[in-house]
């Protein structure tokens, strides 16, 4: 098979790969490289897919932020950490993070804290520690976690 036909086939496969769900440009590039294209060929196909809007890093970032917050209840730190894996620019990551509604973010944090707090049968201090560790592990900011857990502990006494 000549290179031109191979590139056409790779583009078609990559377009199908992108149409199933949002993909980061880096994911598509890795997939193209796995299909044994040269770097230049992979970049060329990726550029064509971007031009045809199969790949859009801003759209991917927005969808990723939305999904991880809404369905996984991840905090901003965790989402941002995961986005770095896709080699997106800081500007795009910041823009994507701004789509998370601050009021919903705070309410989700409070709901998670209350649920974790009520599931624990420990004394006050271990209960606070475990709740805080859980929320920090979900990626919520330490200052917000401390404030939320302290309010929760005061209201529960």
PDB file of N, CA, C and O in Angstrom, residues 3 13-14 17 23 26-27 33 37 53 61 67 76 79 88 111-112 119 125 131 138 149:
ATOM      1  N   UNK A   3       2.044   5.261   0.560  1.00  0.00           N
ATOM      2  CA  UNK A   3       1.930   6.140   1.733  1.00  0.00           C
ATOM      3  C   UNK A   3       0.669   6.990   1.692  1.00  0.00           C
ATOM      4  O   UNK A   3       0.051   7.230   2.719  1.00  0.00           O
ATOM      5  N   UNK A  13      -9.515   6.154  10.123  1.00  0.00           N
ATOM      6  CA  UNK A  13      -9.558   5.444  11.410  1.00  0.00           C
ATOM      7  C   UNK A  13      -9.512   6.428  12.573  1.00  0.00           C
ATOM      8  O   UNK A  13     -10.225   6.261  13.566  1.00  0.00           O
ATOM      9  N   UNK A  14      -8.692   7.457  12.447  1.00  0.00           N
ATOM     10  CA  UNK A  14      -8.577   8.461  13.506  1.00  0.00           C
ATOM     11  C   UNK A  14      -9.870   9.267  13.639  1.00  0.00           C
ATOM     12  O   UNK A  14     -10.295   9.593  14.743  1.00  0.00           O
ATOM     13  N   UNK A  17     -12.177   7.162  15.521  1.00  0.00           N
ATOM     14  CA  UNK A  17     -11.712   7.160  16.911  1.00  0.00           C
ATOM     15  C   UNK A  17     -12.198   8.424  17.634  1.00  0.00           C
ATOM     16  O   UNK A  17     -12.630   8.364  18.778  1.00  0.00           O
ATOM     17  N   UNK A  23     -11.709  13.645  22.243  1.00  0.00           N
ATOM     18  CA  UNK A  23     -10.328  13.197  22.412  1.00  0.00           C
ATOM     19  C   UNK A  23      -9.401  14.406  22.444  1.00  0.00           C
ATOM     20  O   UNK A  23      -9.614  15.388  21.722  1.00  0.00           O
ATOM     21  N   UNK A  26      -3.304  15.046  21.965  1.00  0.00           N
ATOM     22  CA  UNK A  26      -2.223  14.129  22.316  1.00  0.00           C
ATOM     23  C   UNK A  26      -2.669  12.670  22.219  1.00  0.00           C
ATOM     24  O   UNK A  26      -1.905  11.806  21.773  1.00  0.00           O
ATOM     25  N   UNK A  27      -3.913  12.381  22.603  1.00  0.00           N
ATOM     26  CA  UNK A  27      -4.429  11.016  22.489  1.00  0.00           C
ATOM     27  C   UNK A  27      -4.465  10.575  21.027  1.00  0.00           C
ATOM     28  O   UNK A  27      -4.106   9.441  20.707  1.00  0.00           O
ATOM     29  N   UNK A  33       0.673   7.455  16.032  1.00  0.00           N
ATOM     30  CA  UNK A  33       2.039   6.931  16.138  1.00  0.00           C
ATOM     31  C   UNK A  33       2.011   5.415  16.342  1.00  0.00           C
ATOM     32  O   UNK A  33       2.877   4.698  15.837  1.00  0.00           O
ATOM     33  N   UNK A  37       2.848   5.531  11.834  1.00  0.00           N
ATOM     34  CA  UNK A  37       3.067   6.685  10.967  1.00  0.00           C
ATOM     35  C   UNK A  37       4.319   7.408  11.469  1.00  0.00           C
ATOM     36  O   UNK A  37       4.653   7.326  12.644  1.00  0.00           O
ATOM     37  N   UNK A  53     -12.405  19.794  12.654  1.00  0.00           N
ATOM     38  CA  UNK A  53     -13.057  19.836  13.972  1.00  0.00           C
ATOM     39  C   UNK A  53     -13.377  18.461  14.566  1.00  0.00           C
ATOM     40  O   UNK A  53     -14.259  18.321  15.400  1.00  0.00           O
ATOM     41  N   UNK A  61     -11.299  19.695  26.728  1.00  0.00           N
ATOM     42  CA  UNK A  61     -11.048  20.132  28.100  1.00  0.00           C
ATOM     43  C   UNK A  61     -12.350  20.472  28.814  1.00  0.00           C
ATOM     44  O   UNK A  61     -12.557  20.076  29.962  1.00  0.00           O
ATOM     45  N   UNK A  67     -17.494  16.362  32.882  1.00  0.00           N
ATOM     46  CA  UNK A  67     -17.770  14.965  33.204  1.00  0.00           C
ATOM     47  C   UNK A  67     -17.138  14.530  34.525  1.00  0.00           C
ATOM     48  O   UNK A  67     -17.783  13.857  35.334  1.00  0.00           O
ATOM     49  N   UNK A  76     -11.188  20.385  41.768  1.00  0.00           N
ATOM     50  CA  UNK A  76     -10.403  21.056  40.731  1.00  0.00           C
ATOM     51  C   UNK A  76      -8.950  20.589  40.693  1.00  0.00           C
ATOM     52  O   UNK A  76      -8.370  20.474  39.613  1.00  0.00           O
ATOM     53  N   UNK A  79      -8.890  17.222  38.819  1.00  0.00           N
ATOM     54  CA  UNK A  79      -9.192  17.413  37.396  1.00  0.00           C
ATOM     55  C   UNK A  79      -7.990  18.020  36.684  1.00  0.00           C
ATOM     56  O   UNK A  79      -7.573  17.544  35.629  1.00  0.00           O
ATOM     57  N   UNK A  88      -2.199  19.464  27.608  1.00  0.00           N
ATOM     58  CA  UNK A  88      -2.913  20.672  27.203  1.00  0.00           C
ATOM     59  C   UNK A  88      -2.197  21.884  27.784  1.00  0.00           C
ATOM     60  O   UNK A  88      -1.544  21.787  28.819  1.00  0.00           O
ATOM     61  N   UNK A 111     -21.936  18.340  50.192  1.00  0.00           N
ATOM     62  CA  UNK A 111     -22.683  17.074  50.156  1.00  0.00           C
ATOM     63  C   UNK A 111     -21.757  15.876  50.384  1.00  0.00           C
ATOM     64  O   UNK A 111     -22.079  14.961  51.146  1.00  0.00           O
ATOM     65  N   UNK A 112     -20.598  15.890  49.712  1.00  0.00           N
ATOM     66  CA  UNK A 112     -19.632  14.801  49.898  1.00  0.00           C
ATOM     67  C   UNK A 112     -19.126  14.759  51.334  1.00  0.00           C
ATOM     68  O   UNK A 112     -18.983  13.687  51.925  1.00  0.00           O
ATOM     69  N   UNK A 119     -21.050   8.758  57.591  1.00  0.00           N
ATOM     70  CA  UNK A 119     -20.725   7.332  57.466  1.00  0.00           C
ATOM     71  C   UNK A 119     -19.701   6.871  58.508  1.00  0.00           C
ATOM     72  O   UNK A 119     -19.498   5.675  58.683  1.00  0.00           O
ATOM     73  N   UNK A 125     -12.137  14.127  66.423  1.00  0.00           N
ATOM     74  CA  UNK A 125     -10.876  14.402  65.717  1.00  0.00           C
ATOM     75  C   UNK A 125     -10.600  13.400  64.592  1.00  0.00           C
ATOM     76  O   UNK A 125     -10.323  13.817  63.464  1.00  0.00           O
ATOM     77  N   UNK A 131     -12.531  12.604  57.093  1.00  0.00           N
ATOM     78  CA  UNK A 131     -13.351  13.347  56.139  1.00  0.00           C
ATOM     79  C   UNK A 131     -12.479  14.263  55.290  1.00  0.00           C
ATOM     80  O   UNK A 131     -12.628  14.323  54.061  1.00  0.00           O
ATOM     81  N   UNK A 138     -10.127  13.416  46.754  1.00  0.00           N
ATOM     82  CA  UNK A 138     -11.016  13.643  45.612  1.00  0.00           C
ATOM     83  C   UNK A 138     -10.578  14.865  44.806  1.00  0.00           C
ATOM     84  O   UNK A 138     -11.109  15.131  43.738  1.00  0.00           O
ATOM     85  N   UNK A 149     -15.280  21.193  56.539  1.00  0.00           N
ATOM     86  CA  UNK A 149     -15.287  20.189  57.614  1.00  0.00           C
ATOM     87  C   UNK A 149     -15.421  20.862  58.976  1.00  0.00           C
ATOM     88  O   UNK A 149     -16.137  20.348  59.860  1.00  0.00           O
TER      89      UNK A 149
END
